[in-house]
Amino acid sequence: MAQLSESESTNQLPWNIVPYHKAGNSSKFPLVRPKESERKFVSPIVEEVIKKITLNMKDKDLARLFENCWPNTLDTTIAWTDDSKGYPRTFIVTGDIPAMWLRDSTNQIISYVPYAKDDEKLCKLILGIIYMQAESIVKDPYANAYYAPPESKLSHPKNPWSTTDKSTPPSSNVTWEKKWELDSLASFLKLSYHYWSHTKDNGFLTSNIWLEAVSTILNIMEKQQLGTMQEFGNAAYMFSRLTRTTTETLMMEGIGAPVRRTGLVKSQFRPSDDSTTFPFLIPANCLASVELSHLYEMIKCTSPDIAKQANDLSRTIHDAIYSNAIISHKKFENVFAYEVDGYGSSNLMDDANIPSLLSLPYLGFIDKNDKTYLKTRELILSDWNKFWFGGEKLHGVGSPHTGLGYIWPMSLCMMILTSSNDLEILETLQIIKESTAMTGLMHESFFYNNPNNYTRPWFAWANGLFGETILHLAKEKPHLIIDDLDDFKF
């Protein structure tokens, strides 16, 4: 995700918040949802869940954060909806950047999907995101983020970071940024699968535009399995940007670091939108393998040939991960590398952005009690990970995207979502509370010894992930956050 420049960032929220009056047993955090009349979308079932969870939570500060954060995508980022093509379309922005990312839009909306079957309008809204993603992929499958279509009449402010970009293939008229990220296309498959499995809606599986997007994804992934010299002189994707920040462009005039064919799929950029050190990005390949198997499950009866292609690709990637990405470490034995190149080089680290190595069980790739994962997790949550930062009270995983010392709340949520340790979970919840700088919302990142020094006051993905984390605890570990378990059913 591109970081806002200092001149563009502001600590003021661009909506009128609900008036808040502190009562005897209320939270120290303000209520910062928009007034009900100004919310972009209201779901009765989502409001019902918010009320049920918050009324039963022990910690009123956590309850207030959940009340603010979980509905933030619906409250503030639904920019446009449309029915004119015979199917719904929904365009949502990330928050303070007026573009729609494939990855972010999936993760912003994913925690509402289980409730869609009980809310027809919410169901249609989510299906509209799937169709909007499909249209975007067909127009520019190598892009990571998009403008709304021209017929939306939404303003098209220029991406301030892309004025010098050169790419192969060229951008489309809806391309906000053209960074090839494997997890972007896998995220479209993830949202499609979650929607299908929860709603049992099969209609979109035979839609021409959805199937065209799926076929495009499979073909792109297979092209990106090629080694650098296999496609030398005829690279399917190249990208360069005039910049002083090395992670904003690719080496060798847009080619990227060389790789040897292994069965893995190249991803020239990470989910942080930073360029990879070695293009075989393992968390993205793990997500792709999982979602390709889900694609097979969805369409094995309606499109058997495409389903077989997806299943074969999923297995190839899975096997290549285990053949190429498990590295011997002098302290942690065998661990997953973050990136490899097929020549024997590897990058041992993790980035807070999801998919990450920390998130592998959350992605459905591996059991959270698997020995290799546990050793990898131990490395990630230690100073052996170059982007693990800790002070006296606060610690967590950051990202090269925001530089040294900045912890991402998303990593704290993922620590909870992959933990079996009640004490670790409670301690991490406390860090999350302290990270908000009393704003009542999650941020992109905060400085490890000063939470008041943070980036992005309006970042819907982080807000949504915190909401998802509380929902997970209410279901899997209610004793940690719920006051009276006898009266609580969820």
GROMACS .gro file of C-alpha atoms in nm:
model
  490
    1MET     CA    1   0.000   0.000   0.000
    2ALA     CA    2   0.146   0.331  -0.099
    3GLN     CA    3   0.221   0.557   0.196
    4LEU     CA    4   0.080   0.907   0.199
    5SER     CA    5   0.331   1.187   0.184
    6GLU     CA    6   0.350   1.423   0.481
    7SER     CA    7   0.167   1.694   0.289
    8GLU     CA    8  -0.119   1.462   0.197
    9SER     CA    9  -0.160   1.290   0.534
   10THR     CA   10  -0.379   1.437   0.803
   11ASN     CA   11  -0.489   1.327   1.146
   12GLN     CA   12  -0.838   1.462   1.082
   13LEU     CA   13  -1.099   1.206   0.980
   14PRO     CA   14  -1.294   1.310   0.668
   15TRP     CA   15  -1.636   1.243   0.819
   16ASN     CA   16  -1.853   1.386   1.093
   17ILE     CA   17  -1.825   1.161   1.394
   18VAL     CA   18  -2.105   1.059   1.627
   19PRO     CA   19  -2.123   1.289   1.931
   20TYR     CA   20  -1.964   1.110   2.225
   21HIS     CA   21  -2.036   1.169   2.593
   22LYS     CA   22  -1.833   0.979   2.848
   23ALA     CA   23  -2.045   0.781   3.091
   24GLY     CA   24  -1.956   0.598   3.408
   25ASN     CA   25  -1.878   0.257   3.260
   26SER     CA   26  -1.776   0.361   2.911
   27SER     CA   27  -1.448   0.349   2.722
   28LYS     CA   28  -1.167   0.601   2.732
   29PHE     CA   29  -1.170   0.589   2.351
   30PRO     CA   30  -1.400   0.818   2.151
   31LEU     CA   31  -1.678   0.688   1.931
   32VAL     CA   32  -1.559   0.786   1.583
   33ARG     CA   33  -1.813   0.629   1.350
   34PRO     CA   34  -1.985   0.866   1.106
   35LYS     CA   35  -2.332   0.982   1.198
   36GLU     CA   36  -2.583   0.720   1.087
   37SER     CA   37  -2.727   0.943   0.815
   38GLU     CA   38  -2.377   0.986   0.667
   39ARG     CA   39  -2.271   0.621   0.663
   40LYS     CA   40  -2.203   0.490   0.312
   41PHE     CA   41  -2.375   0.155   0.377
   42VAL     CA   42  -2.571   0.020   0.673
   43SER     CA   43  -2.626  -0.352   0.734
   44PRO     CA   44  -2.880  -0.445   1.004
   45ILE     CA   45  -2.707  -0.780   1.067
   46VAL     CA   46  -2.368  -0.612   1.111
   47GLU     CA   47  -2.520  -0.360   1.354
   48GLU     CA   48  -2.683  -0.646   1.544
   49VAL     CA   49  -2.349  -0.829   1.578
   50ILE     CA   50  -2.175  -0.510   1.694
   51LYS     CA   51  -2.438  -0.459   1.963
   52LYS     CA   52  -2.425  -0.820   2.079
   53ILE     CA   53  -2.046  -0.835   2.102
   54THR     CA   54  -1.990  -0.495   2.264
   55LEU     CA   55  -2.258  -0.539   2.528
   56ASN     CA   56  -2.094  -0.862   2.644
   57MET     CA   57  -1.727  -0.767   2.636
   58LYS     CA   58  -1.530  -0.739   2.960
   59ASP     CA   59  -1.301  -0.464   2.837
   60LYS     CA   60  -1.500  -0.156   2.737
   61ASP     CA   61  -1.197  -0.008   2.560
   62LEU     CA   62  -1.172  -0.313   2.333
   63ALA     CA   63  -1.548  -0.295   2.285
   64ARG     CA   64  -1.527   0.066   2.170
   65LEU     CA   65  -1.242  -0.016   1.930
   66PHE     CA   66  -1.449  -0.300   1.784
   67GLU     CA   67  -1.751  -0.071   1.752
   68ASN     CA   68  -1.540   0.185   1.563
   69CYS     CA   69  -1.324  -0.044   1.354
   70TRP     CA   70  -1.526  -0.340   1.233
   71PRO     CA   71  -1.790  -0.140   1.040
   72ASN     CA   72  -1.536   0.114   0.907
   73THR     CA   73  -1.533  -0.027   0.553
   74LEU     CA   74  -1.912  -0.013   0.527
   75ASP     CA   75  -1.933   0.323   0.704
   76THR     CA   76  -1.673   0.508   0.500
   77THR     CA   77  -1.532   0.336   0.190
   78ILE     CA   78  -1.827   0.230  -0.030
   79ALA     CA   79  -1.771   0.482  -0.309
   80TRP     CA   80  -2.002   0.357  -0.586
   81THR     CA   81  -2.255   0.084  -0.661
   82ASP     CA   82  -2.416   0.000  -0.995
   83ASP     CA   83  -2.660  -0.247  -1.158
   84SER     CA   84  -2.654  -0.125  -1.517
   85LYS     CA   85  -2.472  -0.425  -1.666
   86GLY     CA   86  -2.710  -0.690  -1.542
   87TYR     CA   87  -2.488  -0.774  -1.248
   88PRO     CA   88  -2.393  -0.567  -0.942
   89ARG     CA   89  -2.071  -0.369  -0.920
   90THR     CA   90  -1.924  -0.213  -0.607
   91PHE     CA   91  -1.620   0.013  -0.592
   92ILE     CA   92  -1.456   0.061  -0.252
   93VAL     CA   93  -1.155   0.274  -0.164
   94THR     CA   94  -0.884   0.179   0.087
   95GLY     CA   95  -0.953   0.480   0.307
   96ASP     CA   96  -0.732   0.783   0.262
   97ILE     CA   97  -0.615   0.674  -0.084
   98PRO     CA   98  -0.896   0.705  -0.342
   99ALA     CA   99  -0.828   0.381  -0.530
  100MET     CA  100  -0.942   0.020  -0.506
  101TRP     CA  101  -0.677  -0.243  -0.439
  102LEU     CA  102  -0.765  -0.606  -0.519
  103ARG     CA  103  -0.600  -0.729  -0.200
  104ASP     CA  104  -0.729  -0.454   0.027
  105SER     CA  105  -1.086  -0.466  -0.101
  106THR     CA  106  -1.096  -0.842  -0.039
  107ASN     CA  107  -0.960  -0.807   0.313
  108GLN     CA  108  -1.172  -0.503   0.392
  109ILE     CA  109  -1.493  -0.695   0.319
  110ILE     CA  110  -1.403  -1.056   0.406
  111SER     CA  111  -1.522  -1.051   0.770
  112TYR     CA  112  -1.875  -0.949   0.664
  113VAL     CA  113  -1.914  -1.245   0.428
  114PRO     CA  114  -2.042  -1.493   0.691
  115TYR     CA  115  -2.336  -1.258   0.755
  116ALA     CA  116  -2.427  -1.197   0.391
  117LYS     CA  117  -2.680  -1.478   0.371
  118ASP     CA  118  -2.889  -1.296   0.632
  119ASP     CA  119  -2.875  -0.955   0.462
  120GLU     CA  120  -2.974  -0.940   0.095
  121LYS     CA  121  -2.828  -0.592   0.041
  122LEU     CA  122  -2.497  -0.688   0.202
  123CYS     CA  123  -2.489  -1.001  -0.013
  124LYS     CA  124  -2.537  -0.792  -0.327
  125LEU     CA  125  -2.273  -0.543  -0.214
  126ILE     CA  126  -2.012  -0.819  -0.173
  127LEU     CA  127  -2.104  -0.982  -0.503
  128GLY     CA  128  -2.061  -0.638  -0.660
  129ILE     CA  129  -1.702  -0.622  -0.532
  130ILE     CA  130  -1.632  -0.961  -0.690
  131TYR     CA  131  -1.764  -0.843  -1.026
  132MET     CA  132  -1.578  -0.511  -0.998
  133GLN     CA  133  -1.258  -0.700  -0.927
  134ALA     CA  134  -1.324  -0.932  -1.223
  135GLU     CA  135  -1.372  -0.639  -1.461
  136SER     CA  136  -1.055  -0.475  -1.334
  137ILE     CA  137  -0.849  -0.793  -1.374
  138VAL     CA  138  -0.967  -0.841  -1.732
  139LYS     CA  139  -0.867  -0.482  -1.816
  140ASP     CA  140  -0.526  -0.497  -1.649
  141PRO     CA  141  -0.429  -0.824  -1.474
  142TYR     CA  142  -0.084  -0.699  -1.374
  143ALA     CA  143  -0.220  -0.397  -1.187
  144ASN     CA  144  -0.253  -0.394  -0.810
  145ALA     CA  145  -0.491  -0.097  -0.779
  146TYR     CA  146  -0.758   0.069  -0.993
  147TYR     CA  147  -0.964   0.380  -1.052
  148ALA     CA  148  -1.341   0.348  -1.060
  149PRO     CA  149  -1.482   0.300  -1.412
  150PRO     CA  150  -1.552   0.625  -1.604
  151GLU     CA  151  -1.929   0.576  -1.583
  152SER     CA  152  -1.907   0.606  -1.203
  153LYS     CA  153  -1.840   0.981  -1.246
  154LEU     CA  154  -1.608   0.959  -0.945
  155SER     CA  155  -1.311   1.194  -0.951
  156HIS     CA  156  -0.986   1.051  -1.084
  157PRO     CA  157  -0.706   1.223  -0.891
  158LYS     CA  158  -0.371   1.125  -1.040
  159ASN     CA  159  -0.162   0.875  -0.851
  160PRO     CA  160   0.116   1.107  -0.730
  161TRP     CA  161   0.370   0.823  -0.722
  162SER     CA  162   0.320   0.689  -1.076
  163THR     CA  163   0.395   0.986  -1.300
  164THR     CA  164   0.725   0.836  -1.424
  165ASP     CA  165   0.614   0.471  -1.442
  166LYS     CA  166   0.703   0.259  -1.745
  167SER     CA  167   0.550  -0.086  -1.770
  168THR     CA  168   0.510  -0.386  -1.996
  169PRO     CA  169   0.230  -0.439  -2.082
  170PRO     CA  170   0.109  -0.077  -2.072
  171SER     CA  171  -0.150   0.041  -1.821
  172SER     CA  172  -0.523   0.060  -1.895
  173ASN     CA  173  -0.744   0.364  -1.846
  174VAL     CA  174  -0.853   0.232  -1.504
  175THR     CA  175  -0.504   0.148  -1.371
  176TRP     CA  176  -0.408   0.338  -1.056
  177GLU     CA  177  -0.083   0.146  -1.010
  178LYS     CA  178   0.071  -0.140  -1.207
  179LYS     CA  179   0.276  -0.339  -0.962
  180TRP     CA  180   0.257  -0.713  -1.029
  181GLU     CA  181   0.164  -0.880  -0.702
  182LEU     CA  182   0.067  -1.245  -0.703
  183ASP     CA  183  -0.143  -1.205  -0.390
  184SER     CA  184  -0.367  -0.951  -0.569
  185LEU     CA  185  -0.503  -1.212  -0.810
  186ALA     CA  186  -0.517  -1.476  -0.536
  187SER     CA  187  -0.721  -1.233  -0.324
  188PHE     CA  188  -0.989  -1.218  -0.594
  189LEU     CA  189  -1.013  -1.598  -0.580
  190LYS     CA  190  -1.025  -1.582  -0.200
  191LEU     CA  191  -1.322  -1.345  -0.191
  192SER     CA  192  -1.502  -1.547  -0.459
  193TYR     CA  193  -1.455  -1.866  -0.257
  194HIS     CA  194  -1.561  -1.719   0.075
  195TYR     CA  195  -1.871  -1.566  -0.081
  196TRP     CA  196  -1.959  -1.892  -0.259
  197SER     CA  197  -1.904  -2.114   0.046
  198HIS     CA  198  -2.108  -1.892   0.281
  199THR     CA  199  -2.396  -1.793   0.051
  200LYS     CA  200  -2.417  -2.106  -0.171
  201ASP     CA  201  -2.469  -1.867  -0.465
  202ASN     CA  202  -2.353  -2.048  -0.782
  203GLY     CA  203  -2.475  -1.789  -1.033
  204PHE     CA  204  -2.150  -1.596  -1.076
  205LEU     CA  205  -1.949  -1.914  -1.144
  206THR     CA  206  -2.080  -1.928  -1.501
  207SER     CA  207  -2.068  -1.553  -1.564
  208ASN     CA  208  -1.861  -1.464  -1.871
  209ILE     CA  209  -1.674  -1.181  -1.700
  210TRP     CA  210  -1.589  -1.387  -1.390
  211LEU     CA  211  -1.471  -1.683  -1.599
  212GLU     CA  212  -1.265  -1.452  -1.819
  213ALA     CA  213  -1.096  -1.314  -1.509
  214VAL     CA  214  -1.029  -1.667  -1.381
  215SER     CA  215  -0.878  -1.780  -1.714
  216THR     CA  216  -0.667  -1.465  -1.724
  217ILE     CA  217  -0.537  -1.535  -1.373
  218LEU     CA  218  -0.436  -1.892  -1.455
  219ASN     CA  219  -0.257  -1.786  -1.771
  220ILE     CA  220  -0.072  -1.504  -1.593
  221MET     CA  221   0.040  -1.736  -1.312
  222GLU     CA  222   0.172  -1.992  -1.562
  223LYS     CA  223   0.361  -1.720  -1.752
  224GLN     CA  224   0.513  -1.600  -1.428
  225GLN     CA  225   0.652  -1.946  -1.353
  226LEU     CA  226   0.910  -1.893  -1.628
  227GLY     CA  227   1.269  -1.836  -1.527
  228THR     CA  228   1.422  -1.499  -1.616
  229MET     CA  229   1.638  -1.636  -1.898
  230GLN     CA  230   1.348  -1.842  -2.036
  231GLU     CA  231   1.166  -1.519  -2.118
  232PHE     CA  232   1.474  -1.305  -2.178
  233GLY     CA  233   1.403  -1.041  -2.440
  234ASN     CA  234   1.031  -1.113  -2.424
  235ALA     CA  235   0.938  -1.060  -2.058
  236ALA     CA  236   0.564  -1.071  -1.992
  237TYR     CA  237   0.595  -0.802  -1.724
  238MET     CA  238   0.840  -0.519  -1.661
  239PHE     CA  239   0.812  -0.212  -1.439
  240SER     CA  240   1.033   0.084  -1.363
  241ARG     CA  241   0.981   0.410  -1.175
  242LEU     CA  242   1.206   0.712  -1.137
  243THR     CA  243   1.259   0.716  -0.759
  244ARG     CA  244   1.515   0.743  -0.480
  245THR     CA  245   1.345   0.453  -0.300
  246THR     CA  246   1.477   0.122  -0.431
  247THR     CA  247   1.165  -0.072  -0.328
  248GLU     CA  248   0.952   0.143  -0.562
  249THR     CA  249   1.110   0.007  -0.880
  250LEU     CA  250   1.267  -0.308  -1.026
  251MET     CA  251   1.635  -0.364  -1.096
  252MET     CA  252   1.783  -0.407  -1.445
  253GLU     CA  253   1.556  -0.144  -1.600
  254GLY     CA  254   1.234  -0.312  -1.491
  255ILE     CA  255   1.316  -0.682  -1.523
  256GLY     CA  256   1.367  -0.752  -1.154
  257ALA     CA  257   1.606  -0.994  -0.982
  258PRO     CA  258   1.675  -1.309  -1.188
  259VAL     CA  259   1.508  -1.637  -1.094
  260ARG     CA  260   1.546  -1.999  -1.201
  261ARG     CA  261   1.230  -2.194  -1.286
  262THR     CA  262   1.115  -2.402  -0.988
  263GLY     CA  263   0.735  -2.428  -1.017
  264LEU     CA  264   0.688  -2.119  -0.801
  265VAL     CA  265   0.523  -1.806  -0.941
  266LYS     CA  266   0.713  -1.477  -0.956
  267SER     CA  267   0.574  -1.177  -0.772
  268GLN     CA  268   0.774  -0.865  -0.845
  269PHE     CA  269   0.609  -0.676  -0.561
  270ARG     CA  270   0.502  -0.765  -0.207
  271PRO     CA  271   0.159  -0.702  -0.048
  272SER     CA  272   0.318  -0.386   0.095
  273ASP     CA  273   0.359  -0.270  -0.270
  274ASP     CA  274   0.738  -0.280  -0.215
  275SER     CA  275   0.950  -0.466  -0.469
  276THR     CA  276   1.070  -0.811  -0.374
  277THR     CA  277   1.436  -0.888  -0.310
  278PHE     CA  278   1.386  -1.228  -0.475
  279PRO     CA  279   1.069  -1.261  -0.685
  280PHE     CA  280   0.955  -1.600  -0.556
  281LEU     CA  281   0.760  -1.450  -0.266
  282ILE     CA  282   0.667  -1.749  -0.050
  283PRO     CA  283   0.361  -1.616   0.142
  284ALA     CA  284   0.202  -1.508  -0.188
  285ASN     CA  285   0.270  -1.850  -0.339
  286CYS     CA  286   0.117  -2.014  -0.031
  287LEU     CA  287  -0.198  -1.805  -0.071
  288ALA     CA  288  -0.210  -1.882  -0.444
  289SER     CA  289  -0.180  -2.256  -0.383
  290VAL     CA  290  -0.467  -2.249  -0.131
  291GLU     CA  291  -0.699  -2.036  -0.344
  292LEU     CA  292  -0.631  -2.234  -0.662
  293SER     CA  293  -0.743  -2.546  -0.476
  294HIS     CA  294  -1.055  -2.356  -0.366
  295LEU     CA  295  -1.113  -2.253  -0.727
  296TYR     CA  296  -1.104  -2.619  -0.825
  297GLU     CA  297  -1.364  -2.693  -0.559
  298MET     CA  298  -1.591  -2.415  -0.687
  299ILE     CA  299  -1.589  -2.496  -1.059
  300LYS     CA  300  -1.503  -2.865  -1.092
  301CYS     CA  301  -1.861  -2.938  -1.204
  302THR     CA  302  -1.933  -2.624  -1.410
  303SER     CA  303  -1.592  -2.572  -1.579
  304PRO     CA  304  -1.395  -2.897  -1.541
  305ASP     CA  305  -1.111  -2.806  -1.778
  306ILE     CA  306  -1.037  -2.477  -1.602
  307ALA     CA  307  -1.075  -2.652  -1.267
  308LYS     CA  308  -0.814  -2.913  -1.361
  309GLN     CA  309  -0.573  -2.640  -1.472
  310ALA     CA  310  -0.621  -2.469  -1.135
  311ASN     CA  311  -0.575  -2.788  -0.936
  312ASP     CA  312  -0.259  -2.889  -1.123
  313LEU     CA  313  -0.113  -2.541  -1.071
  314SER     CA  314  -0.203  -2.547  -0.701
  315ARG     CA  315  -0.019  -2.877  -0.650
  316THR     CA  316   0.284  -2.763  -0.847
  317ILE     CA  317   0.317  -2.448  -0.637
  318HIS     CA  318   0.262  -2.638  -0.312
  319ASP     CA  319   0.533  -2.892  -0.394
  320ALA     CA  320   0.771  -2.618  -0.507
  321ILE     CA  321   0.729  -2.434  -0.177
  322TYR     CA  322   0.838  -2.740   0.019
  323SER     CA  323   1.120  -2.813  -0.227
  324ASN     CA  324   1.265  -2.461  -0.236
  325ALA     CA  325   1.152  -2.252   0.060
  326ILE     CA  326   1.243  -2.446   0.373
  327ILE     CA  327   1.581  -2.320   0.491
  328SER     CA  328   1.814  -2.452   0.762
  329HIS     CA  329   1.877  -2.190   1.031
  330LYS     CA  330   2.152  -2.210   1.294
  331LYS     CA  331   1.911  -2.114   1.576
  332PHE     CA  332   1.563  -2.212   1.459
  333GLU     CA  333   1.638  -2.535   1.265
  334ASN     CA  334   1.416  -2.548   0.955
  335VAL     CA  335   1.209  -2.239   0.871
  336PHE     CA  336   1.020  -2.097   0.575
  337ALA     CA  337   1.207  -1.830   0.381
  338TYR     CA  338   1.020  -1.513   0.294
  339GLU     CA  339   1.162  -1.506  -0.061
  340VAL     CA  340   1.382  -1.730  -0.275
  341ASP     CA  341   1.523  -1.714  -0.628
  342GLY     CA  342   1.561  -2.080  -0.727
  343TYR     CA  343   1.939  -2.047  -0.737
  344GLY     CA  344   1.985  -2.109  -0.364
  345SER     CA  345   1.952  -1.753  -0.237
  346SER     CA  346   1.690  -1.674   0.026
  347ASN     CA  347   1.562  -1.382   0.229
  348LEU     CA  348   1.484  -1.466   0.593
  349MET     CA  349   1.244  -1.204   0.730
  350ASP     CA  350   0.875  -1.126   0.746
  351ASP     CA  351   0.665  -0.822   0.659
  352ALA     CA  352   0.348  -0.730   0.849
  353ASN     CA  353   0.143  -0.709   0.529
  354ILE     CA  354  -0.075  -1.012   0.456
  355PRO     CA  355  -0.002  -1.264   0.312
  356SER     CA  356   0.296  -1.300   0.541
  357LEU     CA  357   0.479  -1.598   0.683
  358LEU     CA  358   0.316  -1.525   1.018
  359SER     CA  359  -0.025  -1.557   0.852
  360LEU     CA  360   0.027  -1.901   0.691
  361PRO     CA  361  -0.227  -2.081   0.917
  362TYR     CA  362  -0.473  -1.794   0.872
  363LEU     CA  363  -0.438  -1.838   0.495
  364GLY     CA  364  -0.526  -2.206   0.531
  365PHE     CA  365  -0.185  -2.322   0.407
  366ILE     CA  366  -0.059  -2.497   0.720
  367ASP     CA  367  -0.168  -2.600   1.068
  368LYS     CA  368  -0.066  -2.351   1.335
  369ASN     CA  369   0.089  -2.636   1.536
  370ASP     CA  370   0.311  -2.754   1.249
  371LYS     CA  371   0.675  -2.769   1.366
  372THR     CA  372   0.820  -2.578   1.070
  373TYR     CA  373   0.559  -2.307   1.108
  374LEU     CA  374   0.620  -2.277   1.483
  375LYS     CA  375   0.995  -2.241   1.428
  376THR     CA  376   0.928  -1.982   1.157
  377ARG     CA  377   0.689  -1.797   1.388
  378GLU     CA  378   0.952  -1.799   1.663
  379LEU     CA  379   1.202  -1.639   1.424
  380ILE     CA  380   0.950  -1.379   1.301
  381LEU     CA  381   0.867  -1.269   1.656
  382SER     CA  382   1.228  -1.217   1.753
  383ASP     CA  383   1.515  -0.986   1.667
  384TRP     CA  384   1.630  -1.241   1.408
  385ASN     CA  385   1.358  -1.086   1.192
  386LYS     CA  386   1.504  -0.757   1.067
  387PHE     CA  387   1.157  -0.601   1.072
  388TRP     CA  388   1.063  -0.701   1.427
  389PHE     CA  389   1.070  -0.395   1.649
  390GLY     CA  390   1.029  -0.369   2.024
  391GLY     CA  391   1.051  -0.112   2.299
  392GLU     CA  392   0.979  -0.125   2.670
  393LYS     CA  393   0.608  -0.196   2.627
  394LEU     CA  394   0.533  -0.225   2.257
  395HIS     CA  395   0.656  -0.479   2.006
  396GLY     CA  396   0.549  -0.623   1.672
  397VAL     CA  397   0.637  -0.674   1.308
  398GLY     CA  398   0.684  -0.381   1.074
  399SER     CA  399   0.767  -0.338   0.707
  400PRO     CA  400   1.035  -0.181   0.489
  401HIS     CA  401   0.745   0.022   0.350
  402THR     CA  402   0.733   0.246   0.657
  403GLY     CA  403   1.096   0.208   0.759
  404LEU     CA  404   1.278   0.108   1.074
  405GLY     CA  405   1.097   0.120   1.406
  406TYR     CA  406   0.738   0.132   1.279
  407ILE     CA  407   0.513  -0.155   1.395
  408TRP     CA  408   0.199  -0.246   1.200
  409PRO     CA  409  -0.118  -0.324   1.401
  410MET     CA  410  -0.201  -0.584   1.136
  411SER     CA  411   0.092  -0.790   1.263
  412LEU     CA  412  -0.049  -0.771   1.616
  413CYS     CA  413  -0.387  -0.894   1.494
  414MET     CA  414  -0.215  -1.177   1.310
  415MET     CA  415  -0.021  -1.274   1.621
  416ILE     CA  416  -0.357  -1.322   1.794
  417LEU     CA  417  -0.518  -1.504   1.501
  418THR     CA  418  -0.232  -1.758   1.492
  419SER     CA  419  -0.182  -1.801   1.867
  420SER     CA  420  -0.292  -2.074   2.107
  421ASN     CA  421  -0.143  -1.898   2.407
  422ASP     CA  422  -0.397  -1.704   2.615
  423LEU     CA  423  -0.131  -1.489   2.784
  424GLU     CA  424   0.023  -1.392   2.449
  425ILE     CA  425  -0.322  -1.299   2.319
  426LEU     CA  426  -0.407  -1.082   2.621
  427GLU     CA  427  -0.070  -0.907   2.613
  428THR     CA  428  -0.109  -0.838   2.240
  429LEU     CA  429  -0.459  -0.698   2.288
  430GLN     CA  430  -0.310  -0.454   2.538
  431ILE     CA  431  -0.045  -0.346   2.285
  432ILE     CA  432  -0.318  -0.292   2.025
  433LYS     CA  433  -0.506  -0.066   2.265
  434GLU     CA  434  -0.193   0.136   2.338
  435SER     CA  435  -0.109   0.164   1.966
  436THR     CA  436  -0.414   0.370   1.872
  437ALA     CA  437  -0.289   0.702   2.015
  438MET     CA  438  -0.638   0.746   2.165
  439THR     CA  439  -0.792   0.791   1.818
  440GLY     CA  440  -1.026   0.492   1.846
  441LEU     CA  441  -0.905   0.342   1.516
  442MET     CA  442  -0.621   0.125   1.385
  443HIS     CA  443  -0.341   0.280   1.182
  444GLU     CA  444  -0.106   0.158   0.914
  445SER     CA  445   0.188   0.172   1.155
  446PHE     CA  446   0.309   0.335   1.476
  447PHE     CA  447   0.657   0.403   1.615
  448TYR     CA  448   0.774   0.140   1.861
  449ASN     CA  449   0.832   0.383   2.148
  450ASN     CA  450   0.576   0.650   2.062
  451PRO     CA  451   0.227   0.547   1.940
  452ASN     CA  452   0.143   0.913   1.875
  453ASN     CA  453   0.385   0.893   1.583
  454TYR     CA  454   0.176   0.693   1.335
  455THR     CA  455   0.098   0.668   0.965
  456ARG     CA  456  -0.245   0.676   0.799
  457PRO     CA  457  -0.534   0.773   1.027
  458TRP     CA  458  -0.789   0.612   0.792
  459PHE     CA  459  -0.685   0.265   0.682
  460ALA     CA  460  -0.988   0.040   0.640
  461TRP     CA  461  -0.804  -0.291   0.600
  462ALA     CA  462  -0.637  -0.259   0.942
  463ASN     CA  463  -0.968  -0.162   1.099
  464GLY     CA  464  -1.141  -0.460   0.941
  465LEU     CA  465  -0.871  -0.702   1.051
  466PHE     CA  466  -0.902  -0.586   1.410
  467GLY     CA  467  -1.278  -0.644   1.388
  468GLU     CA  468  -1.213  -0.990   1.247
  469THR     CA  469  -0.974  -1.060   1.534
  470ILE     CA  470  -1.237  -0.978   1.797
  471LEU     CA  471  -1.495  -1.193   1.614
  472HIS     CA  472  -1.242  -1.479   1.610
  473LEU     CA  473  -1.188  -1.450   1.985
  474ALA     CA  474  -1.563  -1.431   2.053
  475LYS     CA  475  -1.601  -1.761   1.870
  476GLU     CA  476  -1.281  -1.950   1.957
  477LYS     CA  477  -1.174  -1.805   2.294
  478PRO     CA  478  -1.473  -1.620   2.441
  479HIS     CA  479  -1.342  -1.658   2.796
  480LEU     CA  480  -1.073  -1.402   2.714
  481ILE     CA  481  -1.305  -1.117   2.615
  482ILE     CA  482  -1.665  -1.206   2.712
  483ASP     CA  483  -1.802  -1.120   3.054
  484ASP     CA  484  -2.081  -1.373   3.117
  485LEU     CA  485  -2.029  -1.690   2.912
  486ASP     CA  486  -2.350  -1.848   3.036
  487ASP     CA  487  -2.562  -1.584   2.862
  488PHE     CA  488  -2.342  -1.545   2.553
  489LYS     CA  489  -2.408  -1.746   2.238
  490PHE     CA  490  -2.226  -1.656   1.917
   0.00000   0.00000   0.00000
